[in-house]
Each structure stands twice: as C-alpha cells, then as structure tokens.
Amino acid sequence: QVQLVESGGGLVQPGGSLRLSCAASRFTLGYYALGWFRQAPGKEREGVSCISSSDGSTYYADSVKGRFTISRDNAKNRLYLQMNSLKPEDTAVYYCARSPRPTVDAGCRVGEYDYWGQGTQVTVSS
C-alpha cells in the first residue's frame, strides 16, 4: 500500500534545469529519511542525494554537489530534486525512495532504502 510516484523528468539540453517531484500515498513522508537515486544504462543504481526527516541533514554525491538541491515539504507529503547545470552524464532513470529510519547516517546508499518509486526518465542531450 506504500506508493511513491516521481514526476518532472524529460529531455533537456546540456546546461539546462529540471525539477523532479516525488509524491507519497498511504503513508506520511515526514517520519522518514528520503532519497533520490539514479540508474543509467549499463550501470548500477547509485545514490544522488538524501535528506533526513526533519533536522535538515543532507547528502550529495560528489558528481552532483553544487548543481543539485534536495528538499522536502512534509506538509504536502512531497520530495523534490532541483537539478541545474545538467550534463549528458546525468542521463538516467531517477527514483525516489524511502528509508525506514528518520536520519541519513551513512551517506546515501541503495541498500538502506526499502520503498521505491517506478522512476522518471531524465535525458540530457543536444
């Protein structure tokens, strides 16, 4: 009954921006750490950015630091990822996910997240 639905993906030019959104149904996001992950063709799924439930602690992969910003609106039960200065290597399916714990204690690791959305495609190409 837990459901996470991503939106906001699409095709953009290098240097462009997108904002991804993740909406939750049938549970309250505010109790959990949340994350954005991505998987490019032929590559393993990797953590992009994660955020704690309420203390503001965040993690960013080195590859996106300074370009992406994660945020959450617990009142609206939404998670966001603002992506700026997009590069072709950012092309991937992006997933939002929920951790069973409220804090980001050890970075942003796939194995620590238990519920996943179905993903939204981001393509950065000229």
Coordinates of N, CA, C and O in Angstrom, one line a residue:
Q1 N 0.8 -1.2 0.0 CA 0.0 0.0 0.0 C 0.8 1.3 0.0 O 0.3 2.4 -0.3
V2 N 2.1 1.1 0.3 CA 3.0 2.3 0.2 C 3.2 2.6 -1.3 O 3.5 1.7 -2.1
Q3 N 3.1 3.9 -1.7 CA 3.3 4.3 -3.1 C 4.1 5.6 -3.1 O 3.8 6.5 -2.4
L4 N 5.1 5.6 -4.0 CA 5.9 6.7 -4.3 C 5.8 6.9 -5.8 O 6.1 6.0 -6.6
V5 N 5.5 8.2 -6.3 CA 5.4 8.4 -7.7 C 6.2 9.6 -8.1 O 6.0 10.7 -7.5
E6 N 7.2 9.4 -9.0 CA 8.0 10.5 -9.4 C 7.4 11.2 -10.6 O 6.7 10.6 -11.4
S7 N 7.8 12.5 -10.8 CA 7.4 13.2 -12.0 C 8.4 14.3 -12.2 O 9.2 14.6 -11.4
G8 N 8.3 14.9 -13.4 CA 9.2 16.1 -13.7 C 10.3 15.8 -14.7 O 11.1 16.7 -15.1
G9 N 10.5 14.5 -15.0 CA 11.6 14.2 -15.9 C 11.3 14.6 -17.3 O 10.2 15.0 -17.7
G10 N 12.3 14.5 -18.2 CA 12.1 14.9 -19.6 C 13.4 15.0 -20.3 O 14.5 14.6 -19.8
L11 N 13.4 15.6 -21.5 CA 14.5 15.9 -22.3 C 14.9 17.3 -22.2 O 14.1 18.2 -22.4
V12 N 16.2 17.6 -21.8 CA 16.7 18.9 -21.7 C 18.1 19.0 -22.4 O 18.8 18.0 -22.6
Q13 N 18.5 20.2 -22.8 CA 19.8 20.5 -23.3 C 20.8 20.5 -22.2 O 20.5 20.9 -21.1
P14 N 22.1 20.2 -22.5 CA 23.1 20.4 -21.5 C 23.1 21.8 -21.0 O 23.0 22.8 -21.8
G15 N 23.3 22.0 -19.7 CA 23.3 23.3 -19.1 C 21.9 23.7 -18.6 O 21.8 24.6 -17.9
G16 N 20.9 22.9 -19.0 CA 19.5 23.2 -18.6 C 19.2 22.7 -17.2 O 20.0 22.2 -16.4
S17 N 17.9 22.9 -16.8 CA 17.5 22.6 -15.5 C 16.2 21.8 -15.5 O 15.4 21.9 -16.4
L18 N 16.0 21.0 -14.5 CA 14.7 20.3 -14.3 C 14.5 20.2 -12.8 O 15.4 20.2 -12.0
R19 N 13.2 20.1 -12.4 CA 12.9 19.8 -11.0 C 12.0 18.6 -11.0 O 11.0 18.5 -11.6
L20 N 12.5 17.6 -10.2 CA 11.8 16.4 -10.0 C 11.0 16.4 -8.8 O 11.4 17.0 -7.8
S21 N 9.8 15.8 -8.8 CA 9.0 15.7 -7.6 C 8.6 14.3 -7.3 O 8.6 13.4 -8.2
C22 N 8.4 14.0 -6.1 CA 8.0 12.7 -5.6 C 6.9 12.8 -4.6 O 7.0 13.5 -3.6
A23 N 5.7 12.2 -5.0 CA 4.6 12.3 -4.1 C 4.3 10.9 -3.5 O 4.4 9.9 -4.1
A24 N 3.9 11.0 -2.2 CA 3.7 9.8 -1.4 C 2.2 9.6 -1.2 O 1.4 10.6 -1.0
S25 N 1.8 8.3 -1.2 CA 0.4 8.0 -0.9 C 0.4 6.9 0.2 O 1.3 6.1 0.2
R26 N -0.6 7.0 1.0 CA -0.9 6.0 2.0 C 0.1 5.9 3.2 O 0.1 4.9 3.9
F27 N 1.0 6.8 3.2 CA 1.9 7.0 4.4 C 2.4 8.4 4.5 O 2.3 9.1 3.5
T28 N 3.0 8.8 5.6 CA 3.4 10.1 5.8 C 5.0 10.2 5.7 O 5.7 9.6 6.4
L29 N 5.4 11.0 4.7 CA 6.8 11.1 4.4 C 7.6 11.7 5.5 O 8.8 11.4 5.7
G30 N 7.0 12.5 6.3 CA 7.7 13.2 7.3 C 8.5 12.4 8.4 O 9.3 12.9 9.1
Y31 N 8.1 11.2 8.5 CA 8.7 10.3 9.5 C 10.1 9.7 9.0 O 10.8 9.1 9.8
Y32 N 10.4 9.8 7.8 CA 11.5 9.0 7.2 C 12.5 9.9 6.4 O 12.2 10.9 5.9
A33 N 13.7 9.4 6.5 CA 14.7 9.9 5.5 C 14.3 9.5 4.1 O 13.7 8.4 3.9
L34 N 14.6 10.4 3.2 CA 14.2 10.1 1.8 C 15.4 10.3 0.9 O 16.4 11.0 1.2
G35 N 15.4 9.8 -0.3 CA 16.5 9.9 -1.2 C 16.1 9.9 -2.7 O 15.0 9.4 -3.0
W36 N 17.0 10.5 -3.5 CA 16.9 10.4 -4.9 C 18.1 9.5 -5.4 O 19.2 9.7 -5.0
F37 N 17.8 8.6 -6.3 CA 18.8 7.7 -6.8 C 18.6 7.7 -8.3 O 17.6 8.1 -8.9
R38 N 19.6 7.2 -9.0 CA 19.5 7.1 -10.5 C 20.2 5.9 -11.0 O 21.2 5.4 -10.4
Q39 N 19.8 5.5 -12.2 CA 20.4 4.3 -12.8 C 20.5 4.6 -14.3 O 19.5 4.8 -15.0
A40 N 21.7 4.7 -14.8 CA 22.0 4.9 -16.2 C 22.1 3.5 -16.9 O 22.4 2.5 -16.2
P41 N 21.9 3.5 -18.2 CA 22.1 2.2 -18.9 C 23.4 1.6 -18.7 O 24.5 2.2 -18.8
G42 N 23.4 0.3 -18.3 CA 24.7 -0.4 -18.1 C 25.4 -0.1 -16.8 O 26.5 -0.7 -16.6
K43 N 24.7 0.6 -15.9 CA 25.4 1.0 -14.6 C 24.5 0.6 -13.5 O 23.3 0.4 -13.6
E44 N 25.1 0.5 -12.3 CA 24.4 0.2 -11.1 C 23.6 1.4 -10.6 O 24.0 2.5 -10.9
R45 N 22.6 1.1 -9.9 CA 21.8 2.2 -9.3 C 22.7 2.9 -8.2 O 23.4 2.2 -7.4
E46 N 22.7 4.2 -8.2 CA 23.5 5.0 -7.3 C 22.8 6.1 -6.6 O 21.8 6.6 -7.1
G47 N 23.2 6.4 -5.4 CA 22.6 7.5 -4.6 C 23.0 8.8 -5.2 O 24.2 9.1 -5.4
V48 N 22.1 9.7 -5.3 CA 22.3 11.0 -5.8 C 22.3 12.0 -4.7 O 23.2 12.8 -4.5
S49 N 21.2 12.0 -3.9 CA 21.0 12.9 -2.8 C 20.0 12.3 -1.8 O 19.0 11.8 -2.2
C50 N 20.3 12.5 -0.5 CA 19.3 12.0 0.5 C 19.2 13.1 1.6 O 20.0 14.0 1.8
I51 N 18.0 13.1 2.3 CA 17.7 14.1 3.3 C 17.0 13.4 4.5 O 16.2 12.6 4.3
S52 N 17.4 13.9 5.7 CA 16.8 13.4 6.9 C 15.3 13.9 7.0 O 14.9 14.8 6.3
S53 N 14.6 13.3 8.0 CA 13.2 13.6 8.1 C 12.9 15.1 8.5 O 12.0 15.7 8.0
S54 N 13.7 15.6 9.5 CA 13.4 17.0 10.0 C 14.6 17.8 10.4 O 14.4 19.0 10.5
D55 N 15.8 17.2 10.5 CA 16.9 18.0 11.0 C 17.7 18.7 9.9 O 18.6 19.4 10.2
G56 N 17.3 18.5 8.7 CA 17.9 19.2 7.6 C 19.2 18.6 7.1 O 19.8 19.1 6.1
S57 N 19.7 17.5 7.7 CA 20.9 16.8 7.2 C 20.7 16.3 5.8 O 19.7 15.7 5.5
T58 N 21.7 16.5 5.0 CA 21.6 16.1 3.6 C 22.9 15.4 3.1 O 24.0 15.6 3.8
Y59 N 22.8 14.7 2.1 CA 24.0 14.1 1.4 C 23.9 14.3 -0.1 O 22.8 14.2 -0.6
Y60 N 25.0 14.6 -0.7 CA 25.1 14.7 -2.1 C 26.2 13.9 -2.7 O 27.3 14.0 -2.1
A61 N 26.0 13.2 -3.7 CA 27.1 12.6 -4.4 C 28.0 13.6 -5.0 O 27.6 14.7 -5.4
D62 N 29.3 13.3 -5.0 CA 30.3 14.3 -5.5 C 30.0 14.7 -6.9 O 30.2 15.9 -7.3
S63 N 29.4 13.9 -7.7 CA 29.2 14.2 -9.1 C 28.1 15.2 -9.3 O 28.0 15.9 -10.3
V64 N 27.2 15.5 -8.3 CA 26.1 16.4 -8.4 C 26.2 17.6 -7.4 O 25.5 18.5 -7.5
K65 N 27.2 17.5 -6.5 CA 27.3 18.6 -5.5 C 27.5 19.9 -6.1 O 28.4 20.1 -7.0
G66 N 26.8 20.9 -5.7 CA 26.8 22.2 -6.2 C 25.9 22.5 -7.4 O 25.7 23.6 -7.8
R67 N 25.3 21.4 -7.9 CA 24.4 21.5 -9.1 C 23.0 21.1 -8.7 O 22.0 21.7 -9.2
F68 N 22.8 20.1 -7.8 CA 21.5 19.6 -7.4 C 21.2 20.0 -6.0 O 22.1 20.1 -5.2
T69 N 19.9 20.2 -5.7 CA 19.5 20.5 -4.4 C 18.3 19.7 -4.0 O 17.3 19.7 -4.8
I70 N 18.4 19.0 -2.9 CA 17.2 18.2 -2.4 C 16.5 19.0 -1.4 O 17.0 19.7 -0.6
S71 N 15.1 18.8 -1.4 CA 14.3 19.5 -0.4 C 13.1 18.7 -0.2 O 12.7 17.8 -1.0
R72 N 12.4 19.0 0.9 CA 11.1 18.2 1.2 C 10.1 19.2 1.8 O 10.5 20.2 2.4
D73 N 8.9 18.9 1.5 CA 7.8 19.6 2.1 C 6.9 18.6 2.8 O 6.0 17.9 2.1
N74 N 7.1 18.4 4.1 CA 6.4 17.3 4.8 C 4.9 17.6 4.9 O 4.1 16.7 4.9
A75 N 4.5 18.9 4.9 CA 3.1 19.2 5.0 C 2.4 18.8 3.7 O 1.2 18.4 3.7
K76 N 3.1 18.8 2.6 CA 2.5 18.4 1.3 C 2.8 17.0 0.9 O 2.4 16.5 -0.1
N77 N 3.6 16.3 1.8 CA 4.0 14.9 1.5 C 4.7 14.8 0.2 O 4.5 13.9 -0.6
R78 N 5.7 15.7 0.0 CA 6.4 15.8 -1.3 C 7.9 15.9 -1.0 O 8.4 16.4 -0.1
L79 N 8.7 15.3 -2.0 CA 10.1 15.4 -2.0 C 10.5 16.0 -3.4 O 9.9 15.6 -4.4
Y80 N 11.5 16.8 -3.4 CA 11.9 17.5 -4.6 C 13.4 17.3 -4.9 O 14.2 17.2 -4.0
L81 N 13.8 17.4 -6.1 CA 15.2 17.5 -6.5 C 15.3 18.5 -7.6 O 14.8 18.3 -8.7
Q82 N 15.9 19.6 -7.3 CA 16.2 20.7 -8.3 C 17.6 20.4 -8.9 O 18.6 20.3 -8.2
M83 N 17.6 20.2 -10.2 CA 18.8 19.9 -11.0 C 19.1 21.0 -11.9 O 18.4 21.3 -12.8
N84 N 20.3 21.6 -11.7 CA 20.8 22.7 -12.5 C 22.1 22.3 -13.2 O 22.7 21.3 -12.8
S85 N 22.4 23.0 -14.2 CA 23.7 22.8 -15.0 C 23.8 21.3 -15.4 O 24.8 20.7 -15.2
L86 N 22.7 20.8 -15.9 CA 22.7 19.4 -16.3 C 23.7 19.0 -17.3 O 24.0 19.8 -18.3
K87 N 24.3 17.8 -17.2 CA 25.3 17.3 -18.1 C 24.8 16.0 -18.7 O 23.9 15.3 -18.2
P88 N 25.3 15.6 -19.9 CA 24.9 14.4 -20.5 C 25.0 13.2 -19.6 O 24.2 12.3 -19.6
E89 N 26.0 13.2 -18.7 CA 26.2 12.1 -17.8 C 25.2 12.0 -16.7 O 25.2 11.0 -16.0
D90 N 24.3 13.0 -16.6 CA 23.2 12.9 -15.7 C 22.1 12.1 -16.2 O 21.1 11.9 -15.5
T91 N 22.1 11.7 -17.5 CA 21.1 11.0 -18.1 C 20.9 9.6 -17.4 O 21.8 8.9 -17.2
A92 N 19.7 9.4 -16.9 CA 19.4 8.2 -16.2 C 17.9 8.2 -15.9 O 17.2 9.2 -16.0
V93 N 17.4 7.0 -15.3 CA 16.1 7.0 -14.7 C 16.3 7.4 -13.2 O 17.2 6.8 -12.6
Y94 N 15.6 8.3 -12.8 CA 15.7 8.8 -11.4 C 14.5 8.3 -10.6 O 13.4 8.3 -11.0
Y95 N 14.9 7.8 -9.4 CA 14.0 7.2 -8.5 C 14.0 7.9 -7.1 O 15.0 8.3 -6.6
C96 N 12.8 8.1 -6.6 CA 12.7 8.5 -5.2 C 12.5 7.2 -4.3 O 12.0 6.2 -4.8
A97 N 13.0 7.3 -3.1 CA 13.0 6.1 -2.2 C 12.9 6.6 -0.7 O 13.2 7.7 -0.4
R98 N 12.4 5.7 0.1 CA 12.2 5.9 1.5 C 13.0 5.0 2.3 O 13.1 3.8 2.1
S99 N 13.6 5.6 3.4 CA 14.4 4.8 4.3 C 13.5 4.5 5.5 O 12.6 5.2 5.9
P100 N 13.7 3.3 6.1 CA 12.9 3.0 7.3 C 13.3 3.8 8.6 O 12.6 3.8 9.6
R101 N 14.4 4.6 8.5 CA 14.9 5.4 9.6 C 14.7 6.9 9.3 O 14.7 7.3 8.1
P102 N 14.7 7.7 10.3 CA 14.5 9.2 10.0 C 15.7 9.9 9.6 O 15.6 11.1 9.2
T103 N 16.9 9.4 9.8 CA 18.2 10.1 9.6 C 19.0 9.5 8.5 O 18.9 8.3 8.2
V104 N 19.9 10.3 8.0 CA 20.8 9.9 7.0 C 22.2 9.7 7.7 O 22.9 10.7 7.9
D105 N 22.4 8.5 8.1 CA 23.6 8.2 9.0 C 24.8 7.8 8.3 O 25.9 8.0 8.8
A106 N 24.7 7.3 7.1 CA 25.9 6.8 6.3 C 25.8 7.1 4.9 O 25.7 6.2 4.0
G107 N 25.7 8.3 4.5 CA 25.6 8.7 3.1 C 24.2 8.4 2.5 O 23.2 8.6 3.2
C108 N 24.3 8.0 1.3 CA 23.1 7.7 0.5 C 23.2 6.4 -0.2 O 23.6 6.4 -1.4
R109 N 22.9 5.3 0.5 CA 23.2 4.0 0.0 C 21.9 3.3 -0.4 O 20.9 3.2 0.4
V110 N 21.9 2.7 -1.6 CA 20.8 2.0 -2.1 C 20.2 0.9 -1.1 O 19.0 0.8 -0.9
G111 N 21.1 0.2 -0.5 CA 20.7 -0.9 0.4 C 20.0 -0.4 1.7 O 19.4 -1.3 2.4
E112 N 20.0 0.8 2.0 CA 19.4 1.4 3.2 C 17.9 1.8 3.0 O 17.3 2.2 3.9
Y113 N 17.5 1.7 1.7 CA 16.1 2.2 1.4 C 15.2 1.1 1.0 O 15.6 0.2 0.3
D114 N 14.0 1.1 1.5 CA 13.1 0.0 1.4 C 11.9 0.1 0.5 O 11.4 -0.9 0.1
Y115 N 11.5 1.3 0.2 CA 10.4 1.5 -0.8 C 10.8 2.5 -1.8 O 11.5 3.5 -1.6
W116 N 10.4 2.1 -3.1 CA 10.9 2.8 -4.3 C 9.7 3.2 -5.2 O 8.8 2.5 -5.3
G117 N 9.9 4.4 -5.8 CA 9.0 4.7 -6.9 C 9.4 3.9 -8.2 O 10.4 3.2 -8.2
Q118 N 8.7 4.1 -9.2 CA 8.9 3.5 -10.5 C 9.9 4.2 -11.4 O 10.4 3.7 -12.4
G119 N 10.2 5.4 -11.1 CA 11.2 6.2 -11.8 C 10.7 7.1 -12.8 O 9.6 7.0 -13.3
T120 N 11.5 8.1 -13.1 CA 11.2 9.1 -14.2 C 12.5 9.3 -15.0 O 13.5 9.5 -14.4
Q121 N 12.3 9.3 -16.3 CA 13.5 9.4 -17.2 C 13.9 10.9 -17.3 O 13.1 11.8 -17.6
V122 N 15.2 11.1 -17.1 CA 15.9 12.3 -17.4 C 16.9 12.1 -18.5 O 17.8 11.3 -18.4
T123 N 16.8 12.8 -19.6 CA 17.7 12.7 -20.7 C 18.3 14.1 -21.0 O 17.6 15.1 -21.2
V124 N 19.6 14.2 -20.9 CA 20.3 15.4 -21.2 C 21.1 15.2 -22.5 O 22.1 14.5 -22.5
S125 N 20.7 15.9 -23.5 CA 21.3 15.7 -24.8 C 21.1 17.0 -25.7 O 20.1 17.7 -25.6
S126 N 22.1 17.2 -26.6 CA 22.0 18.3 -27.5 C 21.3 17.8 -28.8 O 21.1 18.6 -29.7

